[in-house]
Short mmCIF file of C-alpha atoms in Angstrom, two decimals:
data_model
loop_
_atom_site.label_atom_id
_atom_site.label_comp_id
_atom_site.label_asym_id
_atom_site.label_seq_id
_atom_site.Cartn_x
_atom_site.Cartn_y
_atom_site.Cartn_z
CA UNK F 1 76.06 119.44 109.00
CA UNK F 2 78.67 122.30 108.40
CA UNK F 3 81.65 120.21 109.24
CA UNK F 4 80.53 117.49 106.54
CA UNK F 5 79.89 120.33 103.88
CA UNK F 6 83.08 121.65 104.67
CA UNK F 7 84.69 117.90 103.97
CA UNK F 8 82.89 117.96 100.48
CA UNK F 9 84.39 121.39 99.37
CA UNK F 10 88.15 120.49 100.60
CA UNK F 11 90.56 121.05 97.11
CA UNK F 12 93.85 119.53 96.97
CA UNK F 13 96.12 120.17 93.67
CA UNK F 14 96.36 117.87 90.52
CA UNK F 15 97.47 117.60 87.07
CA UNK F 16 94.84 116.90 84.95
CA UNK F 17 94.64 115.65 81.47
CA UNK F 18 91.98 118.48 79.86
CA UNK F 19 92.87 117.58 75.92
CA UNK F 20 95.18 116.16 73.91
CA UNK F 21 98.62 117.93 74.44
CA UNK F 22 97.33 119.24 77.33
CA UNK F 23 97.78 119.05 80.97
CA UNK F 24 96.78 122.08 83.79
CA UNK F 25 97.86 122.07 86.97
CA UNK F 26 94.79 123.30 89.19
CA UNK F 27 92.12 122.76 91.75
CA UNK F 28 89.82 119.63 92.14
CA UNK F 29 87.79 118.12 95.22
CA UNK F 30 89.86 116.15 97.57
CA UNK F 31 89.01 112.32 97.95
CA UNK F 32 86.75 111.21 101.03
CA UNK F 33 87.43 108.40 102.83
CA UNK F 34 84.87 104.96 101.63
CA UNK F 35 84.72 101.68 103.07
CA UNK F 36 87.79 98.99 102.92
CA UNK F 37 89.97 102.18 101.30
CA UNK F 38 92.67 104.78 102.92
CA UNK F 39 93.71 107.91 101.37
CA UNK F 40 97.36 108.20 100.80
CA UNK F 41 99.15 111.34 100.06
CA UNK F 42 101.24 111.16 96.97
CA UNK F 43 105.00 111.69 97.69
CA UNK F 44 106.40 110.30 93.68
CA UNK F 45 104.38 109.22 90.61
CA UNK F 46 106.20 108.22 87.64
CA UNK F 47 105.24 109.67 84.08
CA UNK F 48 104.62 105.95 81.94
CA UNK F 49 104.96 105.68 78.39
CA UNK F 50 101.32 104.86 78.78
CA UNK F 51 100.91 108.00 79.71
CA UNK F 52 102.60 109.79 77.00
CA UNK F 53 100.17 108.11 75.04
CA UNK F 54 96.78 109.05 76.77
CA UNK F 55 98.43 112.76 76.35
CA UNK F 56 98.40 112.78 72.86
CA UNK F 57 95.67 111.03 72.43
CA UNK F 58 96.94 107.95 70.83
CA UNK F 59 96.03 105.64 73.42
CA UNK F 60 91.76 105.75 73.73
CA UNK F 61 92.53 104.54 77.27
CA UNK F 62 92.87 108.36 78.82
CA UNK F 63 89.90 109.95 77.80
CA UNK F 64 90.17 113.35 78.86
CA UNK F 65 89.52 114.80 81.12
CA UNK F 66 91.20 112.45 83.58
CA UNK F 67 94.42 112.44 86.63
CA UNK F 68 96.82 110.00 84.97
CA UNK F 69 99.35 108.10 86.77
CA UNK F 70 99.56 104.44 88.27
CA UNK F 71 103.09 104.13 89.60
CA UNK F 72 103.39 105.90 92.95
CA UNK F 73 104.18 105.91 96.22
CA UNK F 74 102.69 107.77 99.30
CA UNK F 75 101.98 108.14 102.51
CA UNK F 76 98.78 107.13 104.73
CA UNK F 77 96.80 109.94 105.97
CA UNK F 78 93.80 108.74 106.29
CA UNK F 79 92.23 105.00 107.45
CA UNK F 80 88.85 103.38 109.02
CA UNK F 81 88.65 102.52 112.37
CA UNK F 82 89.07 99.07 111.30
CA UNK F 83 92.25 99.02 109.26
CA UNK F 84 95.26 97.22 109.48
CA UNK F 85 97.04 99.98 108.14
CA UNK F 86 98.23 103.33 109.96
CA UNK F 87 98.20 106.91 109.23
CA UNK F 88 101.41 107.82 108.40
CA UNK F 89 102.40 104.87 107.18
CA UNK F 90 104.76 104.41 103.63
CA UNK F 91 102.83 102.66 100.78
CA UNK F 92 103.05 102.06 97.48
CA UNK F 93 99.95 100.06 95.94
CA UNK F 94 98.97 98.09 92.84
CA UNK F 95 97.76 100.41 89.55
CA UNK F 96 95.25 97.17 89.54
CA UNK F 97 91.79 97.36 91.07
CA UNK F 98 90.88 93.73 91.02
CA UNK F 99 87.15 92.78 92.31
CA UNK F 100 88.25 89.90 94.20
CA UNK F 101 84.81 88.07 93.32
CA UNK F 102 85.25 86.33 89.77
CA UNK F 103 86.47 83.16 88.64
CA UNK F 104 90.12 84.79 87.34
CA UNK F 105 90.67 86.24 91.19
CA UNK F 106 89.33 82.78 92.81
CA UNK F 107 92.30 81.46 91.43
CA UNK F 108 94.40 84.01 92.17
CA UNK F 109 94.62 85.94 88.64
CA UNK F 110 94.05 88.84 89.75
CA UNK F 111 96.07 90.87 86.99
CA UNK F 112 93.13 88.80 84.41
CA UNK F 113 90.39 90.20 86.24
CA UNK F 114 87.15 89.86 84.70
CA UNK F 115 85.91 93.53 86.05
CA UNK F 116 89.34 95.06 86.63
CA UNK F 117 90.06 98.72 86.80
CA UNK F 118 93.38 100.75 86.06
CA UNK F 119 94.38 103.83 88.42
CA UNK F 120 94.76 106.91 86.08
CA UNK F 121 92.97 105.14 83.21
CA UNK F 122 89.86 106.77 81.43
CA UNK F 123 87.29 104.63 78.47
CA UNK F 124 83.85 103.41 77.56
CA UNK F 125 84.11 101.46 80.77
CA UNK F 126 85.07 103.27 83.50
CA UNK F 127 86.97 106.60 84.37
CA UNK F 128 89.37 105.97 87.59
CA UNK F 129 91.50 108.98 88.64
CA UNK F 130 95.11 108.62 89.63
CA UNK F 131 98.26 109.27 91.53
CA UNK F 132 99.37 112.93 90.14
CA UNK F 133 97.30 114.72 92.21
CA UNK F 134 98.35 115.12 96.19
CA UNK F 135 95.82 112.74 97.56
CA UNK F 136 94.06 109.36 96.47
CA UNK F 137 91.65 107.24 97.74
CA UNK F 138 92.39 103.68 96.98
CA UNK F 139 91.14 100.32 98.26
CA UNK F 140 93.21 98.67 101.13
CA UNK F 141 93.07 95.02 99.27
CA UNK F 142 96.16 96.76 96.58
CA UNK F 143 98.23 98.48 99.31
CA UNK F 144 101.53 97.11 99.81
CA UNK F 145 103.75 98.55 103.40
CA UNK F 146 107.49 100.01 102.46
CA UNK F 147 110.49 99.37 104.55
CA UNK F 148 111.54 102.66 105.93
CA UNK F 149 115.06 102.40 104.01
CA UNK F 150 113.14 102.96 100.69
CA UNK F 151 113.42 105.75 98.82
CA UNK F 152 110.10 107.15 98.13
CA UNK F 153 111.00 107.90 94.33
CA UNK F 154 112.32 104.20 93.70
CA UNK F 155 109.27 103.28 95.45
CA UNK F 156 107.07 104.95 92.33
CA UNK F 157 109.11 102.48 89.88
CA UNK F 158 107.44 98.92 91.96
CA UNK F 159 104.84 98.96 89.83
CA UNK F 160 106.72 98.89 86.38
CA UNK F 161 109.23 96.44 88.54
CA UNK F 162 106.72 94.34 89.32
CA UNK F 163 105.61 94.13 85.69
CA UNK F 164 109.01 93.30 84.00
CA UNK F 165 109.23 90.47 87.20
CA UNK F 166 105.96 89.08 86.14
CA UNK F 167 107.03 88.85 82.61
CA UNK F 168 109.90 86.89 84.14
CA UNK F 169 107.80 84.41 86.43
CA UNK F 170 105.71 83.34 83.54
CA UNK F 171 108.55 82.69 81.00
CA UNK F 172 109.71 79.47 83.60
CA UNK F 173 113.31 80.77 82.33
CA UNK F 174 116.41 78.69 83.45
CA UNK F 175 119.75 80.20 84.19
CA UNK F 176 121.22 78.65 81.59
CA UNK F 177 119.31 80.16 78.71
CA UNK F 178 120.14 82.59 76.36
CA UNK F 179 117.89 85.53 76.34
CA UNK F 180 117.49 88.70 74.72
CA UNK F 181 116.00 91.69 75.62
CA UNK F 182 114.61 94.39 72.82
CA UNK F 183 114.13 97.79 74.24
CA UNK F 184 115.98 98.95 77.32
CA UNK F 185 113.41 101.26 78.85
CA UNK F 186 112.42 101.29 82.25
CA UNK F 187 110.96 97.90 81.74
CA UNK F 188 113.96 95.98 79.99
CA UNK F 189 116.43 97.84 81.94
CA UNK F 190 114.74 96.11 85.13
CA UNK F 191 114.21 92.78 83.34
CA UNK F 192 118.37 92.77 82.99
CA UNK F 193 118.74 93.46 86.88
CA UNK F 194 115.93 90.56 88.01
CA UNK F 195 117.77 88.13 85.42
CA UNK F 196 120.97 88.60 87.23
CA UNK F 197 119.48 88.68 90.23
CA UNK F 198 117.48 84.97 89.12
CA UNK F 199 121.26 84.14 88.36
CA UNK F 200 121.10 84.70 84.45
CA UNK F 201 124.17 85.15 82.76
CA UNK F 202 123.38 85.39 79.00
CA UNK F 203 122.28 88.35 77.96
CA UNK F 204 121.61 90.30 75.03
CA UNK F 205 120.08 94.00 74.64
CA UNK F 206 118.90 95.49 71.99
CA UNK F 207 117.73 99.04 71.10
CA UNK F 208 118.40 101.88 69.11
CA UNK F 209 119.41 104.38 71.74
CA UNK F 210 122.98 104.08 72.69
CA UNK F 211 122.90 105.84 75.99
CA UNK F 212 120.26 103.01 77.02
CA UNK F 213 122.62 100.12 75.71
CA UNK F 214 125.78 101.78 78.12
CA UNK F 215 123.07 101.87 80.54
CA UNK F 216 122.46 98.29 80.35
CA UNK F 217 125.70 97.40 80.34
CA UNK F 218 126.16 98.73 83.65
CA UNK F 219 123.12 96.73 84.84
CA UNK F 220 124.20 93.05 83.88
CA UNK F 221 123.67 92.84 80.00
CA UNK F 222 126.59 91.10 78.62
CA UNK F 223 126.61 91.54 75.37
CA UNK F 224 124.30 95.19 73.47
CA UNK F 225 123.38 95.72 69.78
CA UNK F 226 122.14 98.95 68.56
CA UNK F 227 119.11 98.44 66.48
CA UNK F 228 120.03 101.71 64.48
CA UNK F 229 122.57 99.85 62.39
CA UNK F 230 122.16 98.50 58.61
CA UNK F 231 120.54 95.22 58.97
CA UNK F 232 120.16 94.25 62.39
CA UNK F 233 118.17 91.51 61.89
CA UNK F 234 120.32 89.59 59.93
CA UNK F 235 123.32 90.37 62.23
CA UNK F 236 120.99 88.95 65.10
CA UNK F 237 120.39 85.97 63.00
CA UNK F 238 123.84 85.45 62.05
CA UNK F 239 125.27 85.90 65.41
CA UNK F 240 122.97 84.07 67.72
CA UNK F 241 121.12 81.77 65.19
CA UNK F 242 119.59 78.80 67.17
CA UNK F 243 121.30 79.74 70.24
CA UNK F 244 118.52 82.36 71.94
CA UNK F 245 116.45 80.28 74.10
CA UNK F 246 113.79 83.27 74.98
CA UNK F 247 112.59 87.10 73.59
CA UNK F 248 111.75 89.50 75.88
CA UNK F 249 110.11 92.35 73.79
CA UNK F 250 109.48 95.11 75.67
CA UNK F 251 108.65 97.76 72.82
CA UNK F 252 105.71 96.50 71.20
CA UNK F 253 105.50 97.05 67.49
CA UNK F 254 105.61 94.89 64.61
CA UNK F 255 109.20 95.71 63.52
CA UNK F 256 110.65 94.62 67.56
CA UNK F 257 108.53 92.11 67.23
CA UNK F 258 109.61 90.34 63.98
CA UNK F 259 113.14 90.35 65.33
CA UNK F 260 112.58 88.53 68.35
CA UNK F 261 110.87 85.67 65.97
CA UNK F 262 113.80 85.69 63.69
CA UNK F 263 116.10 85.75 65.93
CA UNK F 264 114.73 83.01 68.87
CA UNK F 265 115.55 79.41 68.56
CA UNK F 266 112.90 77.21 67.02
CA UNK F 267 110.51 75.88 69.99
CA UNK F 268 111.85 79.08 71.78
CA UNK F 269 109.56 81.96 73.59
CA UNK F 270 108.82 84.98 72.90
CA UNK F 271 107.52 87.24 75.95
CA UNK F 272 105.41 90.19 74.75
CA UNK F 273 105.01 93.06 77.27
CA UNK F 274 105.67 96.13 75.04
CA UNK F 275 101.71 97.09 74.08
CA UNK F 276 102.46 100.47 72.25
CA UNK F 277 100.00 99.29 69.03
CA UNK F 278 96.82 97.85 69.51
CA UNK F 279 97.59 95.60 66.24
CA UNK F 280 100.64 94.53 65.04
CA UNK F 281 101.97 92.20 61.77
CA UNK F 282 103.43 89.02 62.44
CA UNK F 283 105.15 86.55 60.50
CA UNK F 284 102.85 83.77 60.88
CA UNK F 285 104.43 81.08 58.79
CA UNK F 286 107.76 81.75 60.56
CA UNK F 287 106.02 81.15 64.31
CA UNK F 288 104.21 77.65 63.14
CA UNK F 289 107.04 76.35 61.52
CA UNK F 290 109.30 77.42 64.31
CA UNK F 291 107.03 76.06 66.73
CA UNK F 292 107.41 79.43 68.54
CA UNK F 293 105.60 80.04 72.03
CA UNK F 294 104.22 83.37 71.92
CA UNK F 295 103.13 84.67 75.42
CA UNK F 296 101.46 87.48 76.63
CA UNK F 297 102.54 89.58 79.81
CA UNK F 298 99.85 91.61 81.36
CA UNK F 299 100.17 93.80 84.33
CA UNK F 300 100.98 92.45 87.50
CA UNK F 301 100.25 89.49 89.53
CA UNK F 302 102.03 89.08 92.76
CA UNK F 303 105.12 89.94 92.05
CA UNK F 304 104.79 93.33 94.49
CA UNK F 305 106.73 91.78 97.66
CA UNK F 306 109.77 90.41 95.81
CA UNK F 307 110.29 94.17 94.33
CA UNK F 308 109.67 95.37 97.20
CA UNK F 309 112.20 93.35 99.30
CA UNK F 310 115.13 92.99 96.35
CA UNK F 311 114.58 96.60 96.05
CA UNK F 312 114.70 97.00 100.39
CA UNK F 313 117.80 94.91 100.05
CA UNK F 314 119.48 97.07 97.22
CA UNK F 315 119.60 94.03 94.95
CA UNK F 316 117.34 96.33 92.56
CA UNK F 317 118.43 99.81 91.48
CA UNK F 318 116.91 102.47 89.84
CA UNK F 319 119.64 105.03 90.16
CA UNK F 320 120.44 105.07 86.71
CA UNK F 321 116.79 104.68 85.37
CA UNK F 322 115.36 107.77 87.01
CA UNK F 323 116.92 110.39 85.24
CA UNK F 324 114.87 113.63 86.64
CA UNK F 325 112.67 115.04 89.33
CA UNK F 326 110.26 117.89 89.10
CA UNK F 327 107.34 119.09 91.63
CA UNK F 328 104.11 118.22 89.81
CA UNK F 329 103.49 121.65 89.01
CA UNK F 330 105.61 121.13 86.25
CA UNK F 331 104.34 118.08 84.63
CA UNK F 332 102.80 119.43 81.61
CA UNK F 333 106.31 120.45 80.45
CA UNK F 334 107.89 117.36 81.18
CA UNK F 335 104.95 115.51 78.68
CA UNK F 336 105.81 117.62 76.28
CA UNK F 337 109.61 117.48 76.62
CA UNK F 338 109.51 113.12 76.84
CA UNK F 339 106.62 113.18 73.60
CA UNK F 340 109.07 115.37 71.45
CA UNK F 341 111.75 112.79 71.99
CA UNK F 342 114.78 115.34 72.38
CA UNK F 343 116.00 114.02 75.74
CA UNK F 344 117.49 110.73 76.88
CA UNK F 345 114.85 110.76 80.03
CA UNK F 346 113.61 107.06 80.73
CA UNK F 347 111.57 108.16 83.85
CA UNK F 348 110.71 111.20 84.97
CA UNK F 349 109.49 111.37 88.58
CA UNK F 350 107.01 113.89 90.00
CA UNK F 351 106.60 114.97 93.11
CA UNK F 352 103.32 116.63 94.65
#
């Protein structure tokens, strides 16, 4: 009986959302183990823009208080006797907790889950703790192994990989077509590597951060605009007019969003997986008489084993994305640092 009171009272350290603006480093119980679960240890978790958002209270999908953070990687400390997985081993693991029982994951949806949780995600539903703290407990069925030559830091960023190649798989994008990409965060700047890894060789960037365009650049885009400049849109339109076969819009509000219809062909797609606004305007009469596809991107399907082995294989890089390091001690100034906007960070990585 004193052993498994001792096992209840066991701390370990995480950063933890108290209020808006807010995040302390301190004290809470460690995870125990449950059935069909391990507990990793947290080696790299990856501050999201989603994030950023919960912190200031913007989002209504971090309700404090709550441990953000859904892109991670770890090590296996702790499994049943039954697992196929083994302590010590390297993991990384979906931010999706699927149920595995309704009719979206019978058919193998399991990013459209009808009861789906998120990892580090807080509202009227559910509150699910996540990955910046220095354990988790997390069901085996989202686990995926690591090849020992990954880095355990790129290994945080297969979760946002995973979600730029889903965006990707569901366009049905040919080689041949003419795309362009608006906003070259961590997302677009991975959506330019898997194009030219699918063997894409017409692409266009745009955002209004010139650092991220140069960074782009070096990544496969072949052609940047900065968004910044006296009237973009019509520049896109003029330029590229009925020659830009797909939109990937990775920002999310109405003004990226009224480009890409401008600007793609008519019968062309536009991919949304930027989701900063809950509501955004559209130009409705401009997307019938187009005939424009719009399609929606959400999280992650199966897309975890191609990161994982493009990324094994060094097809995918990250060396330019991740552009600082810090022990998780110091996460509440890096939130405050990425929400004022005064640095050209794209991901931050901490480190328990």
């Amino acid at each position: 009986m004193k052993r498994c009171l001792e096992r209840q009272n066991l701390k370990m350290k995480a950063l933890v959302h108290s209020k808006a603006f807010e995040m302390v480093y301190k004290d809470i119980p460690k995870p125990t183990l449950e059935s069909d679960s391990a507990i990793v240890k947290i080696k790299s978790v990856g501050i999201c823009g989603s994030d950023i958002h919960g912190y200031t209270g913007d989002s209504g999908r971090r309700i404090p208080p709550i441990v953000m953070g859904h892109e991670a990687s770890g090590e296996i400390v702790e499994v049943n006797s039954n697992s196929k997985y083994k302590v010590g081993q390297k993991v990384t693991f979906d931010s999706t907790i699927y149920c595995g029982n309704c009719d979206y994951c019978d058919k193998g949806l399991v990013n459209l889950c009808s009861n789906r949780k998120v990892l580090g995600v807080s509202c009227d539903e559910y509150t699910k703790d996540g990955a910046m703290a220095e354990y988790l407990l997390i069901p085996e069925r989202i686990i995926y192994s690591l090849n020992d030559n990954i880095d355990m830091d790129d290994a945080a960023l297969i979760e946002p990989a995973s979600v730029a190649y889903h965006s990707i798989s569901i366009s049905e994008i040919k080689t041949t077509d003419n795309v362009l990409v608006i906003g070259a965060g961590v997302i677009g700047l991975i959506i330019i590597q898997a194009l030219r890894i699918k063997g894409c060789n017409n692409i266009i960037v745009a955002d209004k951060n010139e650092n991220r365009l140069k960074i782009a650049k070096y990544y496969g885009a072949n052609t940047t605009v900065n968004t910044k400049e006296k009237d973009i849109t019509n520049r896109l339109i003029n330029d590229y007019k009925n020659t830009i076969d797909i939109i990937f819009e990775a920002v999310g509000i109405s003004e990226t969003i009224g480009i890409g219809i401008e600007v793609v062909k008519k019968k062309g797609k536009v991919i949304l997986i930027g989701n900063i606004s809950p509501f955004v305007q559209m130009p409705l009469q401009k997307i019938v008489t187009k005939e424009i596809n719009m399609i929606g991107s959400c999280a992650i399907k199966d897309e975890y084993t191609t990161v994982i082995k493009h990324l094994s294989e060094k097809k995918l890089q990250f060396d330019k994305i991740i552009t600082a390091k810090a022990p998780l001690s110091e996460g509440d100034k890096y939130f405050k640092i990425i929400e004022e906007g005064n640095s050209d960070h794209i991901k931050v990585i901490l480190n328990p």
